[in-house]
Amino acid sequence: MSKPKVLVARAVFPEAIARLEEHFEVETNPDDALWSKAQLIGKLKGKAGVFTTGSERIDAEVLDACPDLRICANMAVGYNNFDVPAMTARGVLATNAPDVLTETTADFGFALLMATARRLTESEHFLRAGKWTKWSYDMFAGGEVHGSTLGIIGMGRIGQGIAKRGAHGFGMKVIYHNRSRLAPALEAECKAGYAGKEELLKTADHVVLVVPYTPESHHTIGAAELALMKPTATLINIARGGIVDDAALAAALREKRIAAAGLDVFEGEPQVHPDLLTVPNVVLTPHIASATVPTRRAMADLAVDNLVGYLVHGEPKTPLNPEVVKA
Ligand code: GLV
């Protein structure tokens, strides 16, 4: 019997591809090319599974053109590149890569907060440019981190990890806003108190965004929300591009209506709003919050586990639409 065919849509660890090759006929993308939708459809025809990384959009048009497809396994916890209802309607399984990146991503969220509040990259650029000729009392004086108020919007696993770092490690007062309130035991574990969005924006010294991207969370932070924040506050986005109105943020940063921002994700990335590239008080990183070697390996392994688990054994590890498995 011939092996099922699987597409690996982006370059990934050779070990992950070798694991897939034990079970499947595998087509890869060794040049790590960014395929157009038409190219993706061309590659996907006849494939039973696809390993995606979050950059490949799987929607009704792709699914209708590729009727052999049974599973799309994302090497990412976010899955806004998938139209899950369209997949469910066609009996195609969607899986993501939760849990394995939680602590690493929370570490990065905190690193970005620290770098932003303490003006790390701005001061490094100054030094590298040879502008450091003398010490001065207010040179790159930033905002306080320890003992300040940390406001987290989106209190899932990663938000909780950031809350614990802030509360336990830095003595911060933690407030959070979420669609649903956490159970009291979990609030106590995170030392976090629930707040309305407006109250959080008005009182937090550092606002960290960790909400999934959905049509409802589009521009969770726009001009109106930025206007509520303290002029000394920082804004950190490690969630998804589109959660923040980047043009409105760039204007607020330029006019010093908030102190600074740290952004790992961007509307329309890898394009970055040109105004963000010219304001000094923003730390910019290229969507690397989960990027440690062990974590990226674990994410790739989980995507492979899902493909093998479902196509070989009928049991995926982390299904997003488990009703497809039961059907
Ligand atoms: C990264 O952004 C992810 O969703 O895993």
Short mmCIF file of C-alpha atoms and ligand atoms in Angstrom, two decimals:
data_model
loop_
_atom_site.label_atom_id
_atom_site.label_comp_id
_atom_site.label_asym_id
_atom_site.label_seq_id
_atom_site.Cartn_x
_atom_site.Cartn_y
_atom_site.Cartn_z
CA MET A 1 0.00 0.00 0.00
CA SER A 2 1.40 3.42 -0.89
CA LYS A 3 2.10 5.88 1.89
CA PRO A 4 -0.17 8.92 2.37
CA LYS A 5 1.27 12.14 0.96
CA VAL A 6 2.14 15.05 3.23
CA LEU A 7 3.37 18.56 2.41
CA VAL A 8 5.73 20.49 4.69
CA ALA A 9 5.00 24.05 3.65
CA ARG A 10 8.10 25.75 5.10
CA ALA A 11 11.66 24.76 5.95
CA VAL A 12 11.86 23.02 9.32
CA PHE A 13 14.22 20.86 11.42
CA PRO A 14 15.52 17.90 9.33
CA GLU A 15 14.69 15.60 12.26
CA ALA A 16 11.01 16.56 11.99
CA ILE A 17 11.03 15.79 8.26
CA ALA A 18 12.79 12.46 8.93
CA ARG A 19 10.06 11.50 11.40
CA LEU A 20 7.40 12.29 8.79
CA GLU A 21 9.27 10.27 6.16
CA GLU A 22 8.93 7.14 8.35
CA HIS A 23 5.18 7.24 7.65
CA PHE A 24 4.51 9.43 4.63
CA GLU A 25 5.63 10.39 1.16
CA VAL A 26 6.83 13.88 2.03
CA GLU A 27 7.20 16.95 -0.18
CA THR A 28 9.23 19.74 1.44
CA ASN A 29 10.11 23.37 0.77
CA PRO A 30 13.92 23.28 1.16
CA ASP A 31 14.34 26.86 -0.11
CA ASP A 32 11.79 28.08 2.45
CA ALA A 33 9.98 29.91 -0.37
CA LEU A 34 6.86 31.90 0.50
CA TRP A 35 4.29 30.38 -1.85
CA SER A 36 1.38 32.28 -3.33
CA LYS A 37 -2.07 30.84 -2.71
CA ALA A 38 -2.06 29.31 -6.22
CA GLN A 39 1.34 27.71 -5.60
CA LEU A 40 0.18 26.37 -2.23
CA ILE A 41 -2.90 24.86 -3.86
CA GLY A 42 -0.72 23.31 -6.56
CA LYS A 43 1.54 21.71 -3.96
CA LEU A 44 -1.36 20.58 -1.77
CA LYS A 45 -3.25 18.70 -4.47
CA GLY A 46 -3.27 14.98 -3.64
CA LYS A 47 -1.85 15.54 -0.13
CA ALA A 48 -3.60 14.05 2.91
CA GLY A 49 -1.83 16.33 5.38
CA VAL A 50 0.05 19.59 5.58
CA PHE A 51 2.55 20.93 8.10
CA THR A 52 2.07 24.70 8.29
CA THR A 53 3.85 27.38 10.30
CA GLY A 54 1.24 30.08 10.67
CA SER A 55 2.15 31.86 7.44
CA GLU A 56 0.03 29.66 5.18
CA ARG A 57 -3.64 30.61 4.93
CA ILE A 58 -5.93 27.59 4.74
CA ASP A 59 -9.41 28.78 3.75
CA ALA A 60 -12.45 27.54 1.85
CA GLU A 61 -10.84 28.20 -1.55
CA VAL A 62 -7.77 26.12 -0.67
CA LEU A 63 -9.88 23.35 0.89
CA ASP A 64 -12.24 23.15 -2.09
CA ALA A 65 -9.29 22.88 -4.45
CA CYS A 66 -7.66 20.11 -2.37
CA PRO A 67 -10.36 17.54 -1.53
CA ASP A 68 -7.81 14.89 -0.44
CA LEU A 69 -6.66 17.03 2.49
CA ARG A 70 -7.55 15.52 5.89
CA ILE A 71 -5.39 17.44 8.39
CA CYS A 72 -3.59 20.79 8.67
CA ALA A 73 -1.06 20.80 11.52
CA ASN A 74 0.16 24.25 12.57
CA MET A 75 3.58 24.66 14.19
CA ALA A 76 2.17 27.60 16.18
CA VAL A 77 -0.23 28.03 19.04
CA GLY A 78 -2.09 30.79 17.17
CA TYR A 79 -4.18 29.57 14.25
CA ASN A 80 -5.68 32.67 12.69
CA ASN A 81 -4.23 31.40 9.39
CA PHE A 82 -6.85 28.63 9.51
CA ASP A 83 -10.55 29.04 8.71
CA VAL A 84 -11.52 26.39 11.26
CA PRO A 85 -15.30 26.44 10.54
CA ALA A 86 -14.57 25.91 6.81
CA MET A 87 -12.26 23.03 7.74
CA THR A 88 -14.82 21.47 10.08
CA ALA A 89 -17.54 21.77 7.44
CA ARG A 90 -15.35 19.77 5.03
CA GLY A 91 -14.21 17.20 7.61
CA VAL A 92 -10.62 18.50 7.69
CA LEU A 93 -8.86 18.37 11.05
CA ALA A 94 -7.01 21.45 12.37
CA THR A 95 -4.32 21.16 15.03
CA ASN A 96 -2.09 23.75 16.70
CA ALA A 97 0.92 23.61 19.05
CA PRO A 98 -0.17 24.76 22.51
CA ASP A 99 1.59 24.38 25.89
CA VAL A 100 5.09 23.58 24.62
CA LEU A 101 5.81 27.29 24.05
CA THR A 102 4.04 28.81 27.05
CA GLU A 103 6.97 29.49 29.37
CA THR A 104 9.38 30.46 26.57
CA THR A 105 6.89 32.96 25.18
CA ALA A 106 6.19 34.35 28.66
CA ASP A 107 9.97 34.77 29.14
CA PHE A 108 10.12 36.74 25.92
CA GLY A 109 7.10 38.87 26.84
CA PHE A 110 8.90 39.82 30.00
CA ALA A 111 12.17 40.43 28.16
CA LEU A 112 10.39 42.77 25.76
CA LEU A 113 8.73 44.57 28.65
CA MET A 114 12.11 45.07 30.35
CA ALA A 115 13.82 46.16 27.14
CA THR A 116 11.03 48.63 26.40
CA ALA A 117 10.70 50.12 29.88
CA ARG A 118 14.47 50.41 30.34
CA ARG A 119 15.13 51.65 26.77
CA LEU A 120 17.64 48.92 26.00
CA THR A 121 17.74 49.04 22.21
CA GLU A 122 17.47 52.82 21.96
CA SER A 123 20.47 53.23 24.27
CA GLU A 124 22.44 50.54 22.44
CA HIS A 125 21.88 52.29 19.09
CA PHE A 126 23.10 55.53 20.69
CA LEU A 127 26.26 53.83 21.96
CA ARG A 128 26.98 52.03 18.68
CA ALA A 129 26.56 55.32 16.82
CA GLY A 130 29.45 56.73 18.87
CA LYS A 131 27.22 59.31 20.55
CA TRP A 132 28.20 58.40 24.13
CA THR A 133 30.64 61.08 25.15
CA LYS A 134 29.65 61.61 28.79
CA TRP A 135 27.35 60.27 31.52
CA SER A 136 24.35 62.40 32.37
CA TYR A 137 21.76 62.12 35.13
CA ASP A 138 18.76 61.47 32.87
CA MET A 139 20.42 59.58 30.04
CA PHE A 140 17.93 56.94 28.88
CA ALA A 141 16.03 57.13 32.14
CA GLY A 142 13.06 54.85 31.64
CA GLY A 143 10.05 53.57 33.54
CA GLU A 144 10.21 51.44 36.68
CA VAL A 145 9.45 47.74 36.31
CA HIS A 146 9.63 46.32 39.87
CA GLY A 147 6.74 47.40 42.02
CA SER A 148 4.81 48.90 39.08
CA THR A 149 1.37 47.88 37.83
CA LEU A 150 1.29 45.25 35.11
CA GLY A 151 -1.91 45.05 33.04
CA ILE A 152 -2.38 41.90 30.97
CA ILE A 153 -5.04 41.72 28.28
CA GLY A 154 -5.67 38.04 27.47
CA MET A 155 -5.14 35.77 30.45
CA GLY A 156 -4.60 32.40 28.81
CA ARG A 157 -1.60 30.21 29.58
CA ILE A 158 0.97 32.73 28.31
CA GLY A 159 -0.74 35.67 30.06
CA GLN A 160 -0.69 33.68 33.30
CA GLY A 161 3.03 32.97 32.83
CA ILE A 162 3.73 36.69 32.44
CA ALA A 163 1.58 37.49 35.47
CA LYS A 164 3.55 35.04 37.64
CA ARG A 165 6.87 36.48 36.49
CA GLY A 166 5.67 40.01 37.28
CA ALA A 167 4.04 39.26 40.61
CA HIS A 168 6.49 36.76 42.05
CA GLY A 169 9.73 37.94 40.44
CA PHE A 170 9.31 41.71 40.30
CA GLY A 171 6.77 42.46 43.03
CA MET A 172 4.40 43.98 40.49
CA LYS A 173 0.73 44.55 41.10
CA VAL A 174 -0.94 42.49 38.39
CA ILE A 175 -4.32 43.25 36.89
CA TYR A 176 -5.81 41.45 33.92
CA HIS A 177 -8.67 41.63 31.49
CA ASN A 178 -10.03 38.56 29.77
CA ARG A 179 -13.23 37.38 28.11
CA SER A 180 -13.91 35.28 31.19
CA ARG A 181 -12.61 35.72 34.70
CA LEU A 182 -10.15 33.12 36.03
CA ALA A 183 -11.16 30.76 38.83
CA PRO A 184 -10.24 32.24 42.25
CA ALA A 185 -7.50 29.63 42.82
CA LEU A 186 -5.84 30.55 39.52
CA GLU A 187 -6.13 34.28 40.27
CA ALA A 188 -4.41 33.61 43.60
CA GLU A 189 -1.67 31.55 41.93
CA CYS A 190 -0.98 34.39 39.48
CA LYS A 191 -1.52 37.05 42.19
CA ALA A 192 -3.71 38.81 39.62
CA GLY A 193 -6.91 40.80 39.99
CA TYR A 194 -9.61 41.18 37.36
CA ALA A 195 -10.19 44.64 35.86
CA GLY A 196 -12.37 46.12 33.15
CA LYS A 197 -10.48 47.00 29.97
CA GLU A 198 -10.85 50.75 30.50
CA GLU A 199 -9.73 50.57 34.14
CA LEU A 200 -6.73 48.45 33.15
CA LEU A 201 -5.67 50.86 30.41
CA LYS A 202 -6.00 53.84 32.76
CA THR A 203 -4.07 52.32 35.66
CA ALA A 204 -1.40 49.97 34.25
CA ASP A 205 2.21 51.13 33.92
CA HIS A 206 2.84 48.32 31.44
CA VAL A 207 0.11 46.85 29.24
CA VAL A 208 0.89 43.44 27.73
CA LEU A 209 -1.30 42.00 24.97
CA VAL A 210 -1.65 38.23 24.73
CA VAL A 211 -5.08 37.79 23.12
CA PRO A 212 -5.68 35.50 20.12
CA TYR A 213 -6.45 37.30 16.86
CA THR A 214 -10.13 37.10 15.87
CA PRO A 215 -12.39 39.58 14.04
CA GLU A 216 -13.54 40.68 17.53
CA SER A 217 -10.00 41.32 18.81
CA HIS A 218 -8.98 43.34 15.70
CA HIS A 219 -7.61 46.68 16.91
CA THR A 220 -8.17 45.89 20.59
CA ILE A 221 -5.81 48.84 20.99
CA GLY A 222 -6.51 51.80 18.71
CA ALA A 223 -6.41 55.58 19.10
CA ALA A 224 -9.23 55.61 21.71
CA GLU A 225 -7.55 52.99 23.90
CA LEU A 226 -4.11 54.62 23.59
CA ALA A 227 -5.70 57.87 24.75
CA LEU A 228 -6.73 56.16 27.99
CA MET A 229 -3.18 55.05 28.83
CA LYS A 230 -0.82 57.00 31.09
CA PRO A 231 1.77 59.14 29.27
CA THR A 232 4.41 57.17 31.20
CA ALA A 233 3.00 53.75 30.22
CA THR A 234 4.44 51.13 27.87
CA LEU A 235 2.55 48.81 25.53
CA ILE A 236 3.82 45.32 24.67
CA ASN A 237 2.32 43.23 21.85
CA ILE A 238 3.37 39.57 21.64
CA ALA A 239 -0.08 38.44 20.48
CA ARG A 240 -0.69 39.00 16.77
CA GLY A 241 -0.45 41.80 14.28
CA GLY A 242 -3.82 43.50 13.91
CA ILE A 243 -4.54 43.43 17.65
CA VAL A 244 -2.98 46.93 17.69
CA ASP A 245 -3.67 49.70 15.19
CA ASP A 246 0.00 50.20 14.32
CA ALA A 247 -0.54 53.60 12.61
CA ALA A 248 -2.34 54.95 15.69
CA LEU A 249 0.40 53.52 17.92
CA ALA A 250 3.19 55.12 15.88
CA ALA A 251 1.43 58.50 16.18
CA ALA A 252 0.99 58.08 19.95
CA LEU A 253 4.68 57.17 20.33
CA ARG A 254 5.87 60.05 18.19
CA GLU A 255 3.76 62.53 20.16
CA LYS A 256 4.86 60.89 23.45
CA ARG A 257 1.25 60.23 24.41
CA ILE A 258 2.59 56.94 25.79
CA ALA A 259 6.23 56.41 26.78
CA ALA A 260 7.22 53.42 24.69
CA ALA A 261 6.14 50.19 23.02
CA GLY A 262 7.64 46.74 22.46
CA LEU A 263 6.32 44.87 19.43
CA ASP A 264 7.04 41.33 18.29
CA VAL A 265 4.10 41.16 15.86
CA PHE A 266 2.81 43.57 13.21
CA GLU A 267 -0.18 44.24 11.01
CA GLY A 268 0.72 42.75 7.61
CA GLU A 269 4.04 41.31 8.82
CA PRO A 270 6.74 40.81 7.69
CA GLN A 271 5.97 44.36 6.51
CA VAL A 272 6.27 46.88 9.35
CA HIS A 273 4.39 50.17 9.35
CA PRO A 274 7.01 52.68 8.12
CA ASP A 275 6.23 55.14 10.93
CA LEU A 276 7.20 52.53 13.52
CA LEU A 277 10.63 52.28 11.93
CA THR A 278 11.34 55.95 12.50
CA VAL A 279 10.11 56.49 16.08
CA PRO A 280 12.88 55.91 18.63
CA ASN A 281 10.75 54.80 21.58
CA VAL A 282 9.78 51.39 20.26
CA VAL A 283 11.55 48.04 20.50
CA LEU A 284 10.90 45.93 17.39
CA THR A 285 11.52 42.19 17.04
CA PRO A 286 10.60 39.87 14.12
CA HIS A 287 7.97 37.55 15.67
CA ILE A 288 10.43 35.54 17.76
CA ALA A 289 8.64 35.16 21.11
CA SER A 290 8.76 31.35 20.97
CA ALA A 291 12.19 31.23 19.35
CA THR A 292 14.46 29.10 21.47
CA VAL A 293 15.90 25.99 19.86
CA PRO A 294 14.32 23.54 22.35
CA THR A 295 10.90 25.20 22.09
CA ARG A 296 10.91 25.43 18.30
CA ARG A 297 11.90 21.74 18.23
CA ALA A 298 9.04 20.90 20.60
CA MET A 299 6.59 22.84 18.42
CA ALA A 300 7.75 21.03 15.27
CA ASP A 301 7.56 17.69 17.09
CA LEU A 302 4.01 18.39 18.20
CA ALA A 303 2.94 19.21 14.64
CA VAL A 304 4.54 15.92 13.50
CA ASP A 305 2.84 14.05 16.38
CA ASN A 306 -0.48 15.44 15.16
CA LEU A 307 0.08 14.38 11.55
CA VAL A 308 1.26 10.89 12.50
CA GLY A 309 -1.28 10.59 15.30
CA TYR A 310 -4.19 11.38 13.04
CA LEU A 311 -3.25 9.95 9.65
CA VAL A 312 -1.68 6.74 11.04
CA HIS A 313 -3.55 6.10 14.31
CA GLY A 314 -6.68 8.28 14.05
CA GLU A 315 -5.68 10.09 17.26
CA PRO A 316 -4.31 13.64 17.01
CA LYS A 317 -2.74 15.16 20.13
CA THR A 318 -4.05 18.72 20.05
CA PRO A 319 -7.10 18.96 17.79
CA LEU A 320 -8.86 22.31 17.38
CA ASN A 321 -12.01 20.75 15.90
CA PRO A 322 -12.15 17.32 17.59
CA GLU A 323 -15.65 16.78 16.19
CA VAL A 324 -13.93 15.91 12.88
CA VAL A 325 -12.10 12.99 14.57
CA LYS A 326 -15.29 11.61 16.07
CA ALA A 327 -17.29 11.93 12.82
C1 GLV B 1 3.43 32.20 17.41
O1 GLV B 1 3.11 33.32 17.20
C2 GLV B 1 2.50 31.14 17.67
O2 GLV B 1 1.29 31.36 17.53
O3 GLV B 1 2.94 30.05 18.01
#
